[in-house]
């Protein structure tokens, strides 16, 4: 898929409750991930291809951190359902199932691919993390760290239970006006 078509879907904003995933991120890969429910995944833009993305993430009303995100079928594991698995580039003290995860996808790293071994998958993920760290340091990407999207829900009267399957879609014009 052409990069300009992918980039026309970005930035993409979404918010939802962290649910239990397949249990592979921390256990098999040593790379913990936060997973969205199927309802959030189902509300992704139809033109957004599967692959690896980077951007910014916030748990509840905490700090905003860099993140890398896999959107797709995870062919190495032969998933039957499309998923969104977010690795927040920060060391947390514990898990945060049931917490509100807000994220802004701002860039694309690569398409989804299969791997010949678990070690090859881990190397690719670590390369994706390194790419995300570098790309997010650029001014055109780092500006999203302070986007109103991360603070607007802090002043809301909504509770986490009100947001069980919230999907926030903002078009580029709205997104850019809030910077």
PDB file of C-alpha atoms in Angstrom:
ATOM      1  CA  UNK A   1       0.000   0.000   0.000  1.00  0.00           C
ATOM      2  CA  UNK A   2       1.258   3.458  -0.800  1.00  0.00           C
ATOM      3  CA  UNK A   3       2.587   5.482   2.107  1.00  0.00           C
ATOM      4  CA  UNK A   4       0.582   8.588   1.163  1.00  0.00           C
ATOM      5  CA  UNK A   5      -2.664   6.608   1.457  1.00  0.00           C
ATOM      6  CA  UNK A   6      -1.616   5.303   4.873  1.00  0.00           C
ATOM      7  CA  UNK A   7      -0.611   8.760   6.053  1.00  0.00           C
ATOM      8  CA  UNK A   8      -3.995  10.157   4.970  1.00  0.00           C
ATOM      9  CA  UNK A   9      -5.502   8.094   7.832  1.00  0.00           C
ATOM     10  CA  UNK A  10      -3.135   9.651  10.366  1.00  0.00           C
ATOM     11  CA  UNK A  11      -3.134  11.008  12.916  1.00  0.00           C
ATOM     12  CA  UNK A  12      -5.738   8.639  14.282  1.00  0.00           C
ATOM     13  CA  UNK A  13      -7.110   9.100  17.787  1.00  0.00           C
ATOM     14  CA  UNK A  14      -8.652   6.318  19.835  1.00  0.00           C
ATOM     15  CA  UNK A  15      -9.579   5.622  23.398  1.00  0.00           C
ATOM     16  CA  UNK A  16     -10.846   2.535  25.155  1.00  0.00           C
ATOM     17  CA  UNK A  17     -10.525   0.221  28.101  1.00  0.00           C
ATOM     18  CA  UNK A  18      -7.505  -2.120  28.315  1.00  0.00           C
ATOM     19  CA  UNK A  19      -8.623  -5.743  28.068  1.00  0.00           C
ATOM     20  CA  UNK A  20      -6.787  -9.034  28.475  1.00  0.00           C
ATOM     21  CA  UNK A  21      -5.111 -10.090  25.271  1.00  0.00           C
ATOM     22  CA  UNK A  22      -3.547 -13.365  24.239  1.00  0.00           C
ATOM     23  CA  UNK A  23      -1.031 -13.307  27.104  1.00  0.00           C
ATOM     24  CA  UNK A  24       2.002 -13.427  24.816  1.00  0.00           C
ATOM     25  CA  UNK A  25       3.479  -9.929  25.061  1.00  0.00           C
ATOM     26  CA  UNK A  26       5.108 -10.183  28.453  1.00  0.00           C
ATOM     27  CA  UNK A  27       5.344 -13.943  28.763  1.00  0.00           C
ATOM     28  CA  UNK A  28       6.691 -15.049  25.373  1.00  0.00           C
ATOM     29  CA  UNK A  29       8.150 -11.863  23.971  1.00  0.00           C
ATOM     30  CA  UNK A  30       9.273  -9.943  27.045  1.00  0.00           C
ATOM     31  CA  UNK A  31       7.489  -6.940  25.523  1.00  0.00           C
ATOM     32  CA  UNK A  32       4.265  -6.162  27.409  1.00  0.00           C
ATOM     33  CA  UNK A  33       1.302  -4.894  25.422  1.00  0.00           C
ATOM     34  CA  UNK A  34      -2.017  -3.255  26.236  1.00  0.00           C
ATOM     35  CA  UNK A  35      -4.935  -4.476  24.158  1.00  0.00           C
ATOM     36  CA  UNK A  36      -8.153  -2.801  23.086  1.00  0.00           C
ATOM     37  CA  UNK A  37     -11.519  -4.525  22.893  1.00  0.00           C
ATOM     38  CA  UNK A  38     -12.895  -5.720  19.558  1.00  0.00           C
ATOM     39  CA  UNK A  39     -15.275  -2.748  19.443  1.00  0.00           C
ATOM     40  CA  UNK A  40     -12.343  -0.314  19.316  1.00  0.00           C
ATOM     41  CA  UNK A  41     -10.548  -2.417  16.685  1.00  0.00           C
ATOM     42  CA  UNK A  42     -13.729  -2.604  14.611  1.00  0.00           C
ATOM     43  CA  UNK A  43     -13.920   1.199  14.525  1.00  0.00           C
ATOM     44  CA  UNK A  44     -10.521   1.730  12.912  1.00  0.00           C
ATOM     45  CA  UNK A  45     -10.672   3.562   9.576  1.00  0.00           C
ATOM     46  CA  UNK A  46     -11.471   1.073   6.817  1.00  0.00           C
ATOM     47  CA  UNK A  47      -8.538   2.413   4.746  1.00  0.00           C
ATOM     48  CA  UNK A  48      -6.016   1.868   7.556  1.00  0.00           C
ATOM     49  CA  UNK A  49      -3.900  -1.136   6.599  1.00  0.00           C
ATOM     50  CA  UNK A  50      -2.563  -3.652   9.062  1.00  0.00           C
ATOM     51  CA  UNK A  51       0.973  -3.034  10.188  1.00  0.00           C
ATOM     52  CA  UNK A  52       3.153  -1.395  12.777  1.00  0.00           C
ATOM     53  CA  UNK A  53       2.490   2.196  13.822  1.00  0.00           C
ATOM     54  CA  UNK A  54       3.957   4.591  16.353  1.00  0.00           C
ATOM     55  CA  UNK A  55       2.600   7.441  18.379  1.00  0.00           C
ATOM     56  CA  UNK A  56       1.704   8.588  21.860  1.00  0.00           C
ATOM     57  CA  UNK A  57      -0.241   6.842  24.637  1.00  0.00           C
ATOM     58  CA  UNK A  58      -1.667   7.682  28.034  1.00  0.00           C
ATOM     59  CA  UNK A  59      -3.054   5.377  30.722  1.00  0.00           C
ATOM     60  CA  UNK A  60      -5.970   6.997  32.563  1.00  0.00           C
ATOM     61  CA  UNK A  61      -4.838  10.576  33.265  1.00  0.00           C
ATOM     62  CA  UNK A  62      -1.145   9.728  33.677  1.00  0.00           C
ATOM     63  CA  UNK A  63       1.859  10.891  31.722  1.00  0.00           C
ATOM     64  CA  UNK A  64       1.917  10.633  27.937  1.00  0.00           C
ATOM     65  CA  UNK A  65       4.537   8.181  26.639  1.00  0.00           C
ATOM     66  CA  UNK A  66       5.888   7.038  23.304  1.00  0.00           C
ATOM     67  CA  UNK A  67       4.326   3.853  21.965  1.00  0.00           C
ATOM     68  CA  UNK A  68       4.510   1.366  19.133  1.00  0.00           C
ATOM     69  CA  UNK A  69       1.355  -0.424  18.008  1.00  0.00           C
ATOM     70  CA  UNK A  70       0.612  -3.558  16.024  1.00  0.00           C
ATOM     71  CA  UNK A  71      -2.668  -3.489  14.118  1.00  0.00           C
ATOM     72  CA  UNK A  72      -3.601  -6.737  12.465  1.00  0.00           C
ATOM     73  CA  UNK A  73      -3.745 -10.488  12.508  1.00  0.00           C
ATOM     74  CA  UNK A  74      -0.283 -11.336  13.892  1.00  0.00           C
ATOM     75  CA  UNK A  75       0.500 -13.962  11.242  1.00  0.00           C
ATOM     76  CA  UNK A  76       3.238 -15.591  13.344  1.00  0.00           C
ATOM     77  CA  UNK A  77       0.508 -16.590  15.821  1.00  0.00           C
ATOM     78  CA  UNK A  78      -2.190 -17.139  13.161  1.00  0.00           C
ATOM     79  CA  UNK A  79      -4.764 -14.977  14.943  1.00  0.00           C
ATOM     80  CA  UNK A  80      -8.342 -15.358  13.801  1.00  0.00           C
ATOM     81  CA  UNK A  81      -9.325 -11.885  15.024  1.00  0.00           C
ATOM     82  CA  UNK A  82      -7.790  -8.548  14.167  1.00  0.00           C
ATOM     83  CA  UNK A  83      -6.204  -6.880  17.176  1.00  0.00           C
ATOM     84  CA  UNK A  84      -4.547  -3.666  18.341  1.00  0.00           C
ATOM     85  CA  UNK A  85      -1.611  -4.376  20.648  1.00  0.00           C
ATOM     86  CA  UNK A  86       0.083  -1.317  22.127  1.00  0.00           C
ATOM     87  CA  UNK A  87       3.555  -1.403  23.643  1.00  0.00           C
ATOM     88  CA  UNK A  88       4.004   1.738  25.716  1.00  0.00           C
ATOM     89  CA  UNK A  89       7.672   2.658  25.862  1.00  0.00           C
ATOM     90  CA  UNK A  90       7.796   3.075  29.625  1.00  0.00           C
ATOM     91  CA  UNK A  91       8.369   0.765  32.580  1.00  0.00           C
ATOM     92  CA  UNK A  92       5.143   0.393  34.578  1.00  0.00           C
ATOM     93  CA  UNK A  93       5.015  -1.185  38.035  1.00  0.00           C
ATOM     94  CA  UNK A  94       2.159  -3.525  37.149  1.00  0.00           C
ATOM     95  CA  UNK A  95      -0.545  -4.245  34.631  1.00  0.00           C
ATOM     96  CA  UNK A  96      -3.396  -1.852  33.980  1.00  0.00           C
ATOM     97  CA  UNK A  97      -6.297  -4.021  32.835  1.00  0.00           C
ATOM     98  CA  UNK A  98      -9.536  -2.061  33.073  1.00  0.00           C
ATOM     99  CA  UNK A  99      -7.731   1.270  32.720  1.00  0.00           C
ATOM    100  CA  UNK A 100      -8.517   3.869  30.102  1.00  0.00           C
ATOM    101  CA  UNK A 101      -5.951   3.890  27.271  1.00  0.00           C
ATOM    102  CA  UNK A 102      -5.834   6.921  24.993  1.00  0.00           C
ATOM    103  CA  UNK A 103      -3.558   6.966  21.989  1.00  0.00           C
ATOM    104  CA  UNK A 104      -2.686   8.948  18.925  1.00  0.00           C
ATOM    105  CA  UNK A 105      -1.242   7.024  15.990  1.00  0.00           C
ATOM    106  CA  UNK A 106       1.002   9.451  14.106  1.00  0.00           C
ATOM    107  CA  UNK A 107       3.266   7.350  11.906  1.00  0.00           C
ATOM    108  CA  UNK A 108       3.693   4.065  10.075  1.00  0.00           C
ATOM    109  CA  UNK A 109       6.743   1.815  10.350  1.00  0.00           C
ATOM    110  CA  UNK A 110       6.036  -1.249   8.210  1.00  0.00           C
ATOM    111  CA  UNK A 111       3.454  -3.708   7.034  1.00  0.00           C
ATOM    112  CA  UNK A 112       2.466  -6.768   8.958  1.00  0.00           C
ATOM    113  CA  UNK A 113       4.614  -9.797   8.202  1.00  0.00           C
ATOM    114  CA  UNK A 114       5.200 -13.369   9.259  1.00  0.00           C
ATOM    115  CA  UNK A 115       8.433 -14.538  10.873  1.00  0.00           C
ATOM    116  CA  UNK A 116      10.314 -17.806  10.737  1.00  0.00           C
ATOM    117  CA  UNK A 117      11.006 -17.863  14.485  1.00  0.00           C
ATOM    118  CA  UNK A 118      10.083 -16.247  17.774  1.00  0.00           C
ATOM    119  CA  UNK A 119      13.587 -14.755  17.947  1.00  0.00           C
ATOM    120  CA  UNK A 120      13.142 -13.091  14.540  1.00  0.00           C
ATOM    121  CA  UNK A 121       9.814 -11.624  15.706  1.00  0.00           C
ATOM    122  CA  UNK A 122      11.431 -10.246  18.887  1.00  0.00           C
ATOM    123  CA  UNK A 123      14.269  -8.662  16.868  1.00  0.00           C
ATOM    124  CA  UNK A 124      11.719  -7.009  14.553  1.00  0.00           C
ATOM    125  CA  UNK A 125       9.679  -5.671  17.484  1.00  0.00           C
ATOM    126  CA  UNK A 126      12.797  -4.238  19.122  1.00  0.00           C
ATOM    127  CA  UNK A 127      13.717  -2.582  15.813  1.00  0.00           C
ATOM    128  CA  UNK A 128      10.181  -1.144  15.625  1.00  0.00           C
ATOM    129  CA  UNK A 129      10.558   0.245  19.150  1.00  0.00           C
ATOM    130  CA  UNK A 130      13.890   1.875  18.227  1.00  0.00           C
ATOM    131  CA  UNK A 131      12.321   3.385  15.087  1.00  0.00           C
ATOM    132  CA  UNK A 132       9.369   4.727  17.090  1.00  0.00           C
ATOM    133  CA  UNK A 133      11.667   6.358  19.660  1.00  0.00           C
ATOM    134  CA  UNK A 134      13.647   8.105  16.931  1.00  0.00           C
ATOM    135  CA  UNK A 135      10.660   9.220  14.861  1.00  0.00           C
ATOM    136  CA  UNK A 136       8.762  10.557  17.870  1.00  0.00           C
ATOM    137  CA  UNK A 137      11.662  12.865  18.740  1.00  0.00           C
ATOM    138  CA  UNK A 138      11.030  14.825  15.524  1.00  0.00           C
ATOM    139  CA  UNK A 139       9.187  18.100  16.083  1.00  0.00           C
ATOM    140  CA  UNK A 140       6.363  17.250  13.671  1.00  0.00           C
ATOM    141  CA  UNK A 141       5.621  14.101  15.727  1.00  0.00           C
ATOM    142  CA  UNK A 142       6.510  15.264  19.245  1.00  0.00           C
ATOM    143  CA  UNK A 143       3.889  18.029  19.112  1.00  0.00           C
ATOM    144  CA  UNK A 144       1.185  15.384  19.588  1.00  0.00           C
ATOM    145  CA  UNK A 145       2.483  14.521  23.058  1.00  0.00           C
ATOM    146  CA  UNK A 146       0.787  17.666  24.359  1.00  0.00           C
ATOM    147  CA  UNK A 147      -2.397  17.364  22.274  1.00  0.00           C
ATOM    148  CA  UNK A 148      -5.698  18.392  23.902  1.00  0.00           C
ATOM    149  CA  UNK A 149      -6.938  14.846  23.275  1.00  0.00           C
ATOM    150  CA  UNK A 150      -4.934  13.736  26.312  1.00  0.00           C
ATOM    151  CA  UNK A 151      -6.395  16.367  28.623  1.00  0.00           C
ATOM    152  CA  UNK A 152      -9.967  16.797  27.413  1.00  0.00           C
ATOM    153  CA  UNK A 153     -11.215  13.636  29.151  1.00  0.00           C
ATOM    154  CA  UNK A 154      -9.586  14.660  32.446  1.00  0.00           C
ATOM    155  CA  UNK A 155     -12.123  17.465  32.805  1.00  0.00           C
ATOM    156  CA  UNK A 156     -15.063  15.302  31.775  1.00  0.00           C
ATOM    157  CA  UNK A 157     -17.692  14.009  34.182  1.00  0.00           C
ATOM    158  CA  UNK A 158     -17.566  10.611  32.431  1.00  0.00           C
ATOM    159  CA  UNK A 159     -16.289   7.679  34.428  1.00  0.00           C
ATOM    160  CA  UNK A 160     -14.224   4.814  33.073  1.00  0.00           C
ATOM    161  CA  UNK A 161     -17.332   2.622  33.066  1.00  0.00           C
ATOM    162  CA  UNK A 162     -19.008   5.189  30.767  1.00  0.00           C
ATOM    163  CA  UNK A 163     -16.118   4.709  28.321  1.00  0.00           C
ATOM    164  CA  UNK A 164     -16.116   0.905  28.003  1.00  0.00           C
ATOM    165  CA  UNK A 165     -16.051   0.989  24.221  1.00  0.00           C
ATOM    166  CA  UNK A 166     -15.511   4.595  23.284  1.00  0.00           C
ATOM    167  CA  UNK A 167     -13.840   5.178  19.963  1.00  0.00           C
ATOM    168  CA  UNK A 168     -12.799   8.720  19.248  1.00  0.00           C
ATOM    169  CA  UNK A 169     -12.352   9.585  15.600  1.00  0.00           C
ATOM    170  CA  UNK A 170     -11.127  13.037  14.725  1.00  0.00           C
ATOM    171  CA  UNK A 171     -10.382  14.087  11.197  1.00  0.00           C
ATOM    172  CA  UNK A 172      -7.083  15.760  10.394  1.00  0.00           C
ATOM    173  CA  UNK A 173      -8.614  19.254  10.384  1.00  0.00           C
ATOM    174  CA  UNK A 174      -9.946  18.875  13.918  1.00  0.00           C
ATOM    175  CA  UNK A 175      -6.768  17.195  15.089  1.00  0.00           C
ATOM    176  CA  UNK A 176      -4.510  19.914  13.728  1.00  0.00           C
ATOM    177  CA  UNK A 177      -6.638  22.713  15.196  1.00  0.00           C
ATOM    178  CA  UNK A 178      -6.087  21.336  18.707  1.00  0.00           C
ATOM    179  CA  UNK A 179      -2.297  21.453  18.589  1.00  0.00           C
TER     180      UNK A 179
END
